[in-house]
Amino acid sequence: MLRRILARLGQVASRLYLLAFAGFLLGPLLILGGAAFNNSNFPTVSPWQGATLKWLQALFHDGEIGDALISSGIIAGGVILVSLPIGIASALVLNSLHGRARGFIYGLMVSPMLIPGIVIGISTLLFWRQIGVNGGYFLTILAQASFISSFVMLMIAAQLQRFDRTMEDAALGLGASRLMVLRRILLPYLRPAILAACCLAFLQSFENYNTTLFVRGTETPLTVFIATKVRTGLTPVINALGLVMMLAALLGAVLWELKRIKTFARA
């Protein structure tokens, strides 16, 4: 009897913990989204002054937010183009090493992830200014890619751990070149990891602030724009932007899951 009571209490406690955990994660998002519909000039849900869609309408007519989104998109696209080849090449090199050399190279490759973003931003700016390159898209992409490449490398390396090297050896034995093996065998096998790494690189770049702040030059990505608005005065337009981004992310996740289910159904 006592065991049943304790088991029941354990189940109730675990469910309460999961509920509290979900509330801790989703509560701020619900408040953010709710404030986008509050007829108040301040981004809040309390006091509620009536429902309105004017902040959503203002969002789609705000040219500054549009320019900031375009800047962030350009930077994120450039980061993908730079960090993806570096990450794939690094993972391939790491996968071919053994012993102490592997541990040393691994530590060297992941070390940018441990460096504070402020240090990366300042050091990138100081280095390139010595050769006459000022802040802007170019430096922002290089600075972000210097540590985002490490995330890409880890994702590709994890996929390579399950790769059957006998497939590569068999292709080489049948006369295929290294380039053909890479193009016909290795890259198709790594395609899921590459797509996931692209998404991760995009998100890491899109939300980056510390590094971007020092190397952006005259450009104003979205994170810097929002930080500026925090100092000068926020309006619920930012909440509307957050709501649209959450819905876009949710829609993307649903579409990806539907595509995955459809692929498995065909198989």
PDB file of C-alpha atoms in Angstrom:
ATOM      1  CA  MET A   1       0.000   0.000   0.000  1.00  0.00           C
ATOM      2  CA  LEU A   2       2.777   2.376   0.948  1.00  0.00           C
ATOM      3  CA  ARG A   3       4.611   1.559  -2.278  1.00  0.00           C
ATOM      4  CA  ARG A   4       1.521   2.366  -4.327  1.00  0.00           C
ATOM      5  CA  ILE A   5       1.091   5.669  -2.555  1.00  0.00           C
ATOM      6  CA  LEU A   6       4.756   6.567  -3.097  1.00  0.00           C
ATOM      7  CA  ALA A   7       4.550   5.524  -6.742  1.00  0.00           C
ATOM      8  CA  ARG A   8       1.417   7.623  -7.188  1.00  0.00           C
ATOM      9  CA  LEU A   9       3.050  10.604  -5.524  1.00  0.00           C
ATOM     10  CA  GLY A  10       6.073  10.154  -7.770  1.00  0.00           C
ATOM     11  CA  GLN A  11       3.884  10.208 -10.863  1.00  0.00           C
ATOM     12  CA  VAL A  12       2.060  13.315  -9.671  1.00  0.00           C
ATOM     13  CA  ALA A  13       5.343  15.045  -8.841  1.00  0.00           C
ATOM     14  CA  SER A  14       6.842  14.211 -12.241  1.00  0.00           C
ATOM     15  CA  ARG A  15       3.765  15.532 -14.034  1.00  0.00           C
ATOM     16  CA  LEU A  16       3.793  18.725 -11.979  1.00  0.00           C
ATOM     17  CA  TYR A  17       7.490  19.139 -12.763  1.00  0.00           C
ATOM     18  CA  LEU A  18       6.868  18.702 -16.500  1.00  0.00           C
ATOM     19  CA  LEU A  19       3.987  21.159 -16.325  1.00  0.00           C
ATOM     20  CA  ALA A  20       6.122  23.722 -14.481  1.00  0.00           C
ATOM     21  CA  PHE A  21       8.992  23.171 -16.905  1.00  0.00           C
ATOM     22  CA  ALA A  22       6.710  23.667 -19.912  1.00  0.00           C
ATOM     23  CA  GLY A  23       5.262  26.780 -18.301  1.00  0.00           C
ATOM     24  CA  PHE A  24       8.746  28.130 -17.652  1.00  0.00           C
ATOM     25  CA  LEU A  25       9.637  27.675 -21.325  1.00  0.00           C
ATOM     26  CA  LEU A  26       6.354  28.632 -22.968  1.00  0.00           C
ATOM     27  CA  GLY A  27       5.135  31.291 -20.533  1.00  0.00           C
ATOM     28  CA  PRO A  28       7.369  34.111 -21.819  1.00  0.00           C
ATOM     29  CA  LEU A  29       6.501  33.201 -25.413  1.00  0.00           C
ATOM     30  CA  LEU A  30       2.780  33.343 -24.676  1.00  0.00           C
ATOM     31  CA  ILE A  31       3.182  36.710 -22.972  1.00  0.00           C
ATOM     32  CA  LEU A  32       5.232  38.000 -25.902  1.00  0.00           C
ATOM     33  CA  GLY A  33       2.620  36.866 -28.393  1.00  0.00           C
ATOM     34  CA  GLY A  34      -0.272  38.155 -26.308  1.00  0.00           C
ATOM     35  CA  ALA A  35       1.254  41.617 -26.063  1.00  0.00           C
ATOM     36  CA  ALA A  36       1.144  41.868 -29.852  1.00  0.00           C
ATOM     37  CA  PHE A  37      -2.672  42.010 -29.645  1.00  0.00           C
ATOM     38  CA  ASN A  38      -2.955  44.397 -26.687  1.00  0.00           C
ATOM     39  CA  ASN A  39      -4.174  47.893 -27.558  1.00  0.00           C
ATOM     40  CA  SER A  40      -1.425  49.481 -25.492  1.00  0.00           C
ATOM     41  CA  ASN A  41       1.569  51.570 -26.515  1.00  0.00           C
ATOM     42  CA  PHE A  42       3.769  49.563 -24.159  1.00  0.00           C
ATOM     43  CA  PRO A  43       4.620  45.885 -24.812  1.00  0.00           C
ATOM     44  CA  THR A  44       2.668  44.224 -22.027  1.00  0.00           C
ATOM     45  CA  VAL A  45      -0.423  42.079 -21.480  1.00  0.00           C
ATOM     46  CA  SER A  46      -1.358  43.734 -18.207  1.00  0.00           C
ATOM     47  CA  PRO A  47      -3.415  45.831 -18.034  1.00  0.00           C
ATOM     48  CA  TRP A  48      -5.332  44.516 -21.025  1.00  0.00           C
ATOM     49  CA  GLN A  49      -6.740  47.457 -22.985  1.00  0.00           C
ATOM     50  CA  GLY A  50      -8.561  45.575 -25.697  1.00  0.00           C
ATOM     51  CA  ALA A  51      -7.651  43.415 -28.666  1.00  0.00           C
ATOM     52  CA  THR A  52      -6.166  44.988 -31.778  1.00  0.00           C
ATOM     53  CA  LEU A  53      -4.318  44.051 -34.961  1.00  0.00           C
ATOM     54  CA  LYS A  54      -2.675  47.420 -35.449  1.00  0.00           C
ATOM     55  CA  TRP A  55       0.728  46.222 -34.240  1.00  0.00           C
ATOM     56  CA  LEU A  56       0.762  43.438 -36.811  1.00  0.00           C
ATOM     57  CA  GLN A  57      -0.220  45.947 -39.467  1.00  0.00           C
ATOM     58  CA  ALA A  58       2.495  48.329 -38.267  1.00  0.00           C
ATOM     59  CA  LEU A  59       5.035  45.514 -38.444  1.00  0.00           C
ATOM     60  CA  PHE A  60       4.462  44.941 -42.160  1.00  0.00           C
ATOM     61  CA  HIS A  61       4.742  48.684 -42.825  1.00  0.00           C
ATOM     62  CA  ASP A  62       7.916  49.190 -40.764  1.00  0.00           C
ATOM     63  CA  GLY A  63      10.767  49.748 -43.200  1.00  0.00           C
ATOM     64  CA  GLU A  64      13.468  49.676 -40.522  1.00  0.00           C
ATOM     65  CA  ILE A  65      12.517  46.187 -39.380  1.00  0.00           C
ATOM     66  CA  GLY A  66      12.416  45.059 -42.998  1.00  0.00           C
ATOM     67  CA  ASP A  67      15.927  46.387 -43.593  1.00  0.00           C
ATOM     68  CA  ALA A  68      17.157  44.736 -40.389  1.00  0.00           C
ATOM     69  CA  LEU A  69      15.670  41.392 -41.441  1.00  0.00           C
ATOM     70  CA  ILE A  70      17.306  41.670 -44.856  1.00  0.00           C
ATOM     71  CA  SER A  71      20.672  42.460 -43.254  1.00  0.00           C
ATOM     72  CA  SER A  72      20.382  39.480 -40.899  1.00  0.00           C
ATOM     73  CA  GLY A  73      19.364  37.245 -43.789  1.00  0.00           C
ATOM     74  CA  ILE A  74      22.327  38.338 -45.909  1.00  0.00           C
ATOM     75  CA  ILE A  75      24.732  37.742 -43.024  1.00  0.00           C
ATOM     76  CA  ALA A  76      23.216  34.350 -42.184  1.00  0.00           C
ATOM     77  CA  GLY A  77      23.398  33.268 -45.832  1.00  0.00           C
ATOM     78  CA  GLY A  78      27.039  34.316 -46.033  1.00  0.00           C
ATOM     79  CA  VAL A  79      27.833  32.477 -42.809  1.00  0.00           C
ATOM     80  CA  ILE A  80      26.337  29.286 -44.252  1.00  0.00           C
ATOM     81  CA  LEU A  81      28.418  29.633 -47.417  1.00  0.00           C
ATOM     82  CA  VAL A  82      31.608  30.101 -45.389  1.00  0.00           C
ATOM     83  CA  SER A  83      31.099  27.795 -42.414  1.00  0.00           C
ATOM     84  CA  LEU A  84      29.635  24.807 -44.277  1.00  0.00           C
ATOM     85  CA  PRO A  85      32.718  24.006 -46.433  1.00  0.00           C
ATOM     86  CA  ILE A  86      35.021  24.662 -43.476  1.00  0.00           C
ATOM     87  CA  GLY A  87      32.959  22.450 -41.181  1.00  0.00           C
ATOM     88  CA  ILE A  88      32.718  19.593 -43.692  1.00  0.00           C
ATOM     89  CA  ALA A  89      36.443  19.719 -44.457  1.00  0.00           C
ATOM     90  CA  SER A  90      37.288  19.841 -40.751  1.00  0.00           C
ATOM     91  CA  ALA A  91      35.068  16.853 -40.008  1.00  0.00           C
ATOM     92  CA  LEU A  92      36.639  14.845 -42.825  1.00  0.00           C
ATOM     93  CA  VAL A  93      40.132  15.637 -41.571  1.00  0.00           C
ATOM     94  CA  LEU A  94      39.160  14.798 -38.001  1.00  0.00           C
ATOM     95  CA  ASN A  95      37.598  11.508 -39.071  1.00  0.00           C
ATOM     96  CA  SER A  96      40.820  10.439 -40.806  1.00  0.00           C
ATOM     97  CA  LEU A  97      43.050  11.021 -37.758  1.00  0.00           C
ATOM     98  CA  HIS A  98      43.767   8.727 -34.824  1.00  0.00           C
ATOM     99  CA  GLY A  99      45.504   8.866 -31.463  1.00  0.00           C
ATOM    100  CA  ARG A 100      46.853  12.064 -29.946  1.00  0.00           C
ATOM    101  CA  ALA A 101      46.711  13.959 -33.219  1.00  0.00           C
ATOM    102  CA  ARG A 102      42.929  13.479 -33.304  1.00  0.00           C
ATOM    103  CA  GLY A 103      42.502  14.819 -29.762  1.00  0.00           C
ATOM    104  CA  PHE A 104      44.726  17.825 -30.469  1.00  0.00           C
ATOM    105  CA  ILE A 105      42.987  18.749 -33.715  1.00  0.00           C
ATOM    106  CA  TYR A 106      39.578  18.225 -32.125  1.00  0.00           C
ATOM    107  CA  GLY A 107      40.434  20.592 -29.276  1.00  0.00           C
ATOM    108  CA  LEU A 108      41.793  23.137 -31.752  1.00  0.00           C
ATOM    109  CA  MET A 109      38.655  23.015 -33.879  1.00  0.00           C
ATOM    110  CA  VAL A 110      36.157  23.364 -31.046  1.00  0.00           C
ATOM    111  CA  SER A 111      38.118  26.069 -29.210  1.00  0.00           C
ATOM    112  CA  PRO A 112      36.331  28.959 -31.026  1.00  0.00           C
ATOM    113  CA  MET A 113      33.087  27.803 -29.384  1.00  0.00           C
ATOM    114  CA  LEU A 114      34.610  28.499 -25.967  1.00  0.00           C
ATOM    115  CA  ILE A 115      35.808  32.014 -26.777  1.00  0.00           C
ATOM    116  CA  PRO A 116      33.388  34.803 -25.742  1.00  0.00           C
ATOM    117  CA  GLY A 117      31.674  36.469 -28.675  1.00  0.00           C
ATOM    118  CA  ILE A 118      32.897  39.881 -27.564  1.00  0.00           C
ATOM    119  CA  VAL A 119      36.511  38.708 -27.838  1.00  0.00           C
ATOM    120  CA  ILE A 120      35.910  37.272 -31.312  1.00  0.00           C
ATOM    121  CA  GLY A 121      34.246  40.470 -32.495  1.00  0.00           C
ATOM    122  CA  ILE A 122      36.911  42.814 -31.158  1.00  0.00           C
ATOM    123  CA  SER A 123      39.842  40.686 -32.337  1.00  0.00           C
ATOM    124  CA  THR A 124      38.347  40.304 -35.821  1.00  0.00           C
ATOM    125  CA  LEU A 125      37.799  44.047 -36.101  1.00  0.00           C
ATOM    126  CA  LEU A 126      41.295  44.946 -34.871  1.00  0.00           C
ATOM    127  CA  PHE A 127      42.988  42.425 -37.171  1.00  0.00           C
ATOM    128  CA  TRP A 128      41.213  43.427 -40.366  1.00  0.00           C
ATOM    129  CA  ARG A 129      41.446  47.147 -39.668  1.00  0.00           C
ATOM    130  CA  GLN A 130      45.225  46.831 -39.813  1.00  0.00           C
ATOM    131  CA  ILE A 131      44.940  45.907 -43.489  1.00  0.00           C
ATOM    132  CA  GLY A 132      42.313  48.544 -44.249  1.00  0.00           C
ATOM    133  CA  VAL A 133      39.081  46.521 -43.967  1.00  0.00           C
ATOM    134  CA  ASN A 134      36.366  48.169 -41.896  1.00  0.00           C
ATOM    135  CA  GLY A 135      33.256  46.694 -40.365  1.00  0.00           C
ATOM    136  CA  GLY A 136      30.357  45.560 -42.511  1.00  0.00           C
ATOM    137  CA  TYR A 137      28.890  42.430 -44.031  1.00  0.00           C
ATOM    138  CA  PHE A 138      32.297  40.957 -44.835  1.00  0.00           C
ATOM    139  CA  LEU A 139      33.704  41.183 -41.311  1.00  0.00           C
ATOM    140  CA  THR A 140      30.416  40.138 -39.719  1.00  0.00           C
ATOM    141  CA  ILE A 141      30.276  36.979 -41.817  1.00  0.00           C
ATOM    142  CA  LEU A 142      33.917  36.124 -41.098  1.00  0.00           C
ATOM    143  CA  ALA A 143      33.587  36.770 -37.368  1.00  0.00           C
ATOM    144  CA  GLN A 144      30.443  34.662 -37.006  1.00  0.00           C
ATOM    145  CA  ALA A 145      31.736  31.878 -39.236  1.00  0.00           C
ATOM    146  CA  SER A 146      34.897  31.596 -37.133  1.00  0.00           C
ATOM    147  CA  PHE A 147      32.912  29.899 -34.341  1.00  0.00           C
ATOM    148  CA  ILE A 148      29.796  28.680 -36.164  1.00  0.00           C
ATOM    149  CA  SER A 149      32.076  26.477 -38.290  1.00  0.00           C
ATOM    150  CA  SER A 150      32.810  24.514 -35.116  1.00  0.00           C
ATOM    151  CA  PHE A 151      29.124  23.696 -34.649  1.00  0.00           C
ATOM    152  CA  VAL A 152      28.899  22.589 -38.272  1.00  0.00           C
ATOM    153  CA  MET A 153      31.995  20.433 -37.855  1.00  0.00           C
ATOM    154  CA  LEU A 154      30.532  18.670 -34.808  1.00  0.00           C
ATOM    155  CA  MET A 155      27.299  17.831 -36.609  1.00  0.00           C
ATOM    156  CA  ILE A 156      29.081  16.487 -39.682  1.00  0.00           C
ATOM    157  CA  ALA A 157      31.581  14.557 -37.537  1.00  0.00           C
ATOM    158  CA  ALA A 158      28.737  12.914 -35.608  1.00  0.00           C
ATOM    159  CA  GLN A 159      27.218  11.704 -38.874  1.00  0.00           C
ATOM    160  CA  LEU A 160      30.596  10.448 -40.082  1.00  0.00           C
ATOM    161  CA  GLN A 161      30.918   8.228 -37.012  1.00  0.00           C
ATOM    162  CA  ARG A 162      28.218   5.973 -38.514  1.00  0.00           C
ATOM    163  CA  PHE A 163      29.688   5.946 -42.010  1.00  0.00           C
ATOM    164  CA  ASP A 164      30.774   2.537 -43.334  1.00  0.00           C
ATOM    165  CA  ARG A 165      34.301   3.065 -44.661  1.00  0.00           C
ATOM    166  CA  THR A 166      34.098  -0.159 -46.656  1.00  0.00           C
ATOM    167  CA  MET A 167      31.784   1.632 -49.106  1.00  0.00           C
ATOM    168  CA  GLU A 168      34.515   4.142 -49.815  1.00  0.00           C
ATOM    169  CA  ASP A 169      37.162   1.434 -50.122  1.00  0.00           C
ATOM    170  CA  ALA A 170      34.960  -0.561 -52.481  1.00  0.00           C
ATOM    171  CA  ALA A 171      34.368   2.439 -54.730  1.00  0.00           C
ATOM    172  CA  LEU A 172      38.086   3.215 -54.852  1.00  0.00           C
ATOM    173  CA  GLY A 173      38.806  -0.436 -55.602  1.00  0.00           C
ATOM    174  CA  LEU A 174      36.404  -0.316 -58.555  1.00  0.00           C
ATOM    175  CA  GLY A 175      38.263   2.623 -60.082  1.00  0.00           C
ATOM    176  CA  ALA A 176      36.382   5.630 -58.729  1.00  0.00           C
ATOM    177  CA  SER A 177      38.372   8.773 -58.026  1.00  0.00           C
ATOM    178  CA  ARG A 178      38.437  10.516 -54.662  1.00  0.00           C
ATOM    179  CA  LEU A 179      36.294  13.303 -56.060  1.00  0.00           C
ATOM    180  CA  MET A 180      33.711  10.837 -57.366  1.00  0.00           C
ATOM    181  CA  VAL A 181      33.583   9.058 -54.001  1.00  0.00           C
ATOM    182  CA  LEU A 182      33.024  12.394 -52.317  1.00  0.00           C
ATOM    183  CA  ARG A 183      30.316  13.442 -54.772  1.00  0.00           C
ATOM    184  CA  ARG A 184      28.494  10.125 -55.238  1.00  0.00           C
ATOM    185  CA  ILE A 185      28.846   8.424 -51.842  1.00  0.00           C
ATOM    186  CA  LEU A 186      29.981  10.682 -49.030  1.00  0.00           C
ATOM    187  CA  LEU A 187      27.997  13.860 -49.680  1.00  0.00           C
ATOM    188  CA  PRO A 188      24.672  12.036 -50.275  1.00  0.00           C
ATOM    189  CA  TYR A 189      25.230  10.151 -47.026  1.00  0.00           C
ATOM    190  CA  LEU A 190      25.965  13.427 -45.205  1.00  0.00           C
ATOM    191  CA  ARG A 191      23.000  15.276 -46.720  1.00  0.00           C
ATOM    192  CA  PRO A 192      20.752  15.102 -43.605  1.00  0.00           C
ATOM    193  CA  ALA A 193      23.589  16.362 -41.407  1.00  0.00           C
ATOM    194  CA  ILE A 194      24.436  19.076 -43.937  1.00  0.00           C
ATOM    195  CA  LEU A 195      20.830  20.313 -44.007  1.00  0.00           C
ATOM    196  CA  ALA A 196      20.692  20.302 -40.203  1.00  0.00           C
ATOM    197  CA  ALA A 197      24.028  22.144 -40.058  1.00  0.00           C
ATOM    198  CA  CYS A 198      22.705  24.781 -42.472  1.00  0.00           C
ATOM    199  CA  CYS A 199      19.683  25.357 -40.235  1.00  0.00           C
ATOM    200  CA  LEU A 200      21.874  25.547 -37.143  1.00  0.00           C
ATOM    201  CA  ALA A 201      24.310  27.962 -38.805  1.00  0.00           C
ATOM    202  CA  PHE A 202      21.426  30.166 -39.940  1.00  0.00           C
ATOM    203  CA  LEU A 203      19.881  30.302 -36.484  1.00  0.00           C
ATOM    204  CA  GLN A 204      23.215  30.851 -34.736  1.00  0.00           C
ATOM    205  CA  SER A 205      23.978  33.748 -37.059  1.00  0.00           C
ATOM    206  CA  PHE A 206      20.478  35.227 -37.003  1.00  0.00           C
ATOM    207  CA  GLU A 207      20.365  35.489 -33.205  1.00  0.00           C
ATOM    208  CA  ASN A 208      23.985  36.514 -32.638  1.00  0.00           C
ATOM    209  CA  TYR A 209      24.524  39.858 -30.938  1.00  0.00           C
ATOM    210  CA  ASN A 210      27.814  40.003 -29.025  1.00  0.00           C
ATOM    211  CA  THR A 211      30.069  39.352 -32.004  1.00  0.00           C
ATOM    212  CA  THR A 212      27.921  41.232 -34.508  1.00  0.00           C
ATOM    213  CA  LEU A 213      27.868  44.410 -32.444  1.00  0.00           C
ATOM    214  CA  PHE A 214      31.591  45.072 -32.953  1.00  0.00           C
ATOM    215  CA  VAL A 215      31.978  44.139 -36.630  1.00  0.00           C
ATOM    216  CA  ARG A 216      28.701  45.278 -38.190  1.00  0.00           C
ATOM    217  CA  GLY A 217      29.987  48.679 -39.317  1.00  0.00           C
ATOM    218  CA  THR A 218      27.090  50.774 -40.596  1.00  0.00           C
ATOM    219  CA  GLU A 219      24.803  47.765 -41.060  1.00  0.00           C
ATOM    220  CA  THR A 220      22.010  47.099 -38.582  1.00  0.00           C
ATOM    221  CA  PRO A 221      21.073  43.417 -38.239  1.00  0.00           C
ATOM    222  CA  LEU A 222      17.910  42.494 -36.390  1.00  0.00           C
ATOM    223  CA  THR A 223      19.538  41.736 -33.018  1.00  0.00           C
ATOM    224  CA  VAL A 224      21.305  45.102 -32.974  1.00  0.00           C
ATOM    225  CA  PHE A 225      18.098  46.842 -34.072  1.00  0.00           C
ATOM    226  CA  ILE A 226      16.108  45.281 -31.223  1.00  0.00           C
ATOM    227  CA  ALA A 227      18.830  46.123 -28.694  1.00  0.00           C
ATOM    228  CA  THR A 228      18.727  49.735 -29.874  1.00  0.00           C
ATOM    229  CA  LYS A 229      14.965  49.791 -29.461  1.00  0.00           C
ATOM    230  CA  VAL A 230      15.339  48.477 -25.899  1.00  0.00           C
ATOM    231  CA  ARG A 231      17.394  51.567 -25.064  1.00  0.00           C
ATOM    232  CA  THR A 232      15.261  54.085 -26.955  1.00  0.00           C
ATOM    233  CA  GLY A 233      11.832  52.609 -26.220  1.00  0.00           C
ATOM    234  CA  LEU A 234      10.089  49.400 -27.253  1.00  0.00           C
ATOM    235  CA  THR A 235       6.665  49.204 -28.845  1.00  0.00           C
ATOM    236  CA  PRO A 236       4.450  46.141 -29.325  1.00  0.00           C
ATOM    237  CA  VAL A 237       5.679  46.027 -32.945  1.00  0.00           C
ATOM    238  CA  ILE A 238       8.626  44.021 -31.601  1.00  0.00           C
ATOM    239  CA  ASN A 239       6.163  41.627 -29.979  1.00  0.00           C
ATOM    240  CA  ALA A 240       4.385  41.269 -33.303  1.00  0.00           C
ATOM    241  CA  LEU A 241       7.729  40.481 -34.925  1.00  0.00           C
ATOM    242  CA  GLY A 242       8.437  37.833 -32.297  1.00  0.00           C
ATOM    243  CA  LEU A 243       4.991  36.309 -32.834  1.00  0.00           C
ATOM    244  CA  VAL A 244       5.485  36.101 -36.594  1.00  0.00           C
ATOM    245  CA  MET A 245       8.921  34.514 -36.142  1.00  0.00           C
ATOM    246  CA  MET A 246       7.524  31.939 -33.693  1.00  0.00           C
ATOM    247  CA  LEU A 247       4.709  31.043 -36.075  1.00  0.00           C
ATOM    248  CA  ALA A 248       7.174  30.769 -38.968  1.00  0.00           C
ATOM    249  CA  ALA A 249       9.410  28.455 -36.940  1.00  0.00           C
ATOM    250  CA  LEU A 250       6.410  26.342 -35.905  1.00  0.00           C
ATOM    251  CA  LEU A 251       5.188  26.125 -39.499  1.00  0.00           C
ATOM    252  CA  GLY A 252       8.655  25.098 -40.673  1.00  0.00           C
ATOM    253  CA  ALA A 253       8.839  22.375 -38.022  1.00  0.00           C
ATOM    254  CA  VAL A 254       5.397  21.035 -38.971  1.00  0.00           C
ATOM    255  CA  LEU A 255       6.248  20.993 -42.682  1.00  0.00           C
ATOM    256  CA  TRP A 256       9.543  19.234 -41.988  1.00  0.00           C
ATOM    257  CA  GLU A 257       7.814  16.608 -39.851  1.00  0.00           C
ATOM    258  CA  LEU A 258       5.176  16.023 -42.523  1.00  0.00           C
ATOM    259  CA  LYS A 259       7.900  15.619 -45.136  1.00  0.00           C
ATOM    260  CA  ARG A 260       9.754  13.160 -42.882  1.00  0.00           C
ATOM    261  CA  ILE A 261       6.608  11.107 -42.290  1.00  0.00           C
ATOM    262  CA  LYS A 262       5.894  11.067 -46.022  1.00  0.00           C
ATOM    263  CA  THR A 263       9.434   9.913 -46.767  1.00  0.00           C
ATOM    264  CA  PHE A 264       9.219   7.073 -44.241  1.00  0.00           C
ATOM    265  CA  ALA A 265       5.808   6.066 -45.618  1.00  0.00           C
ATOM    266  CA  ARG A 266       7.275   5.716 -49.111  1.00  0.00           C
ATOM    267  CA  ALA A 267      10.164   3.648 -47.774  1.00  0.00           C
TER     268      ALA A 267
END
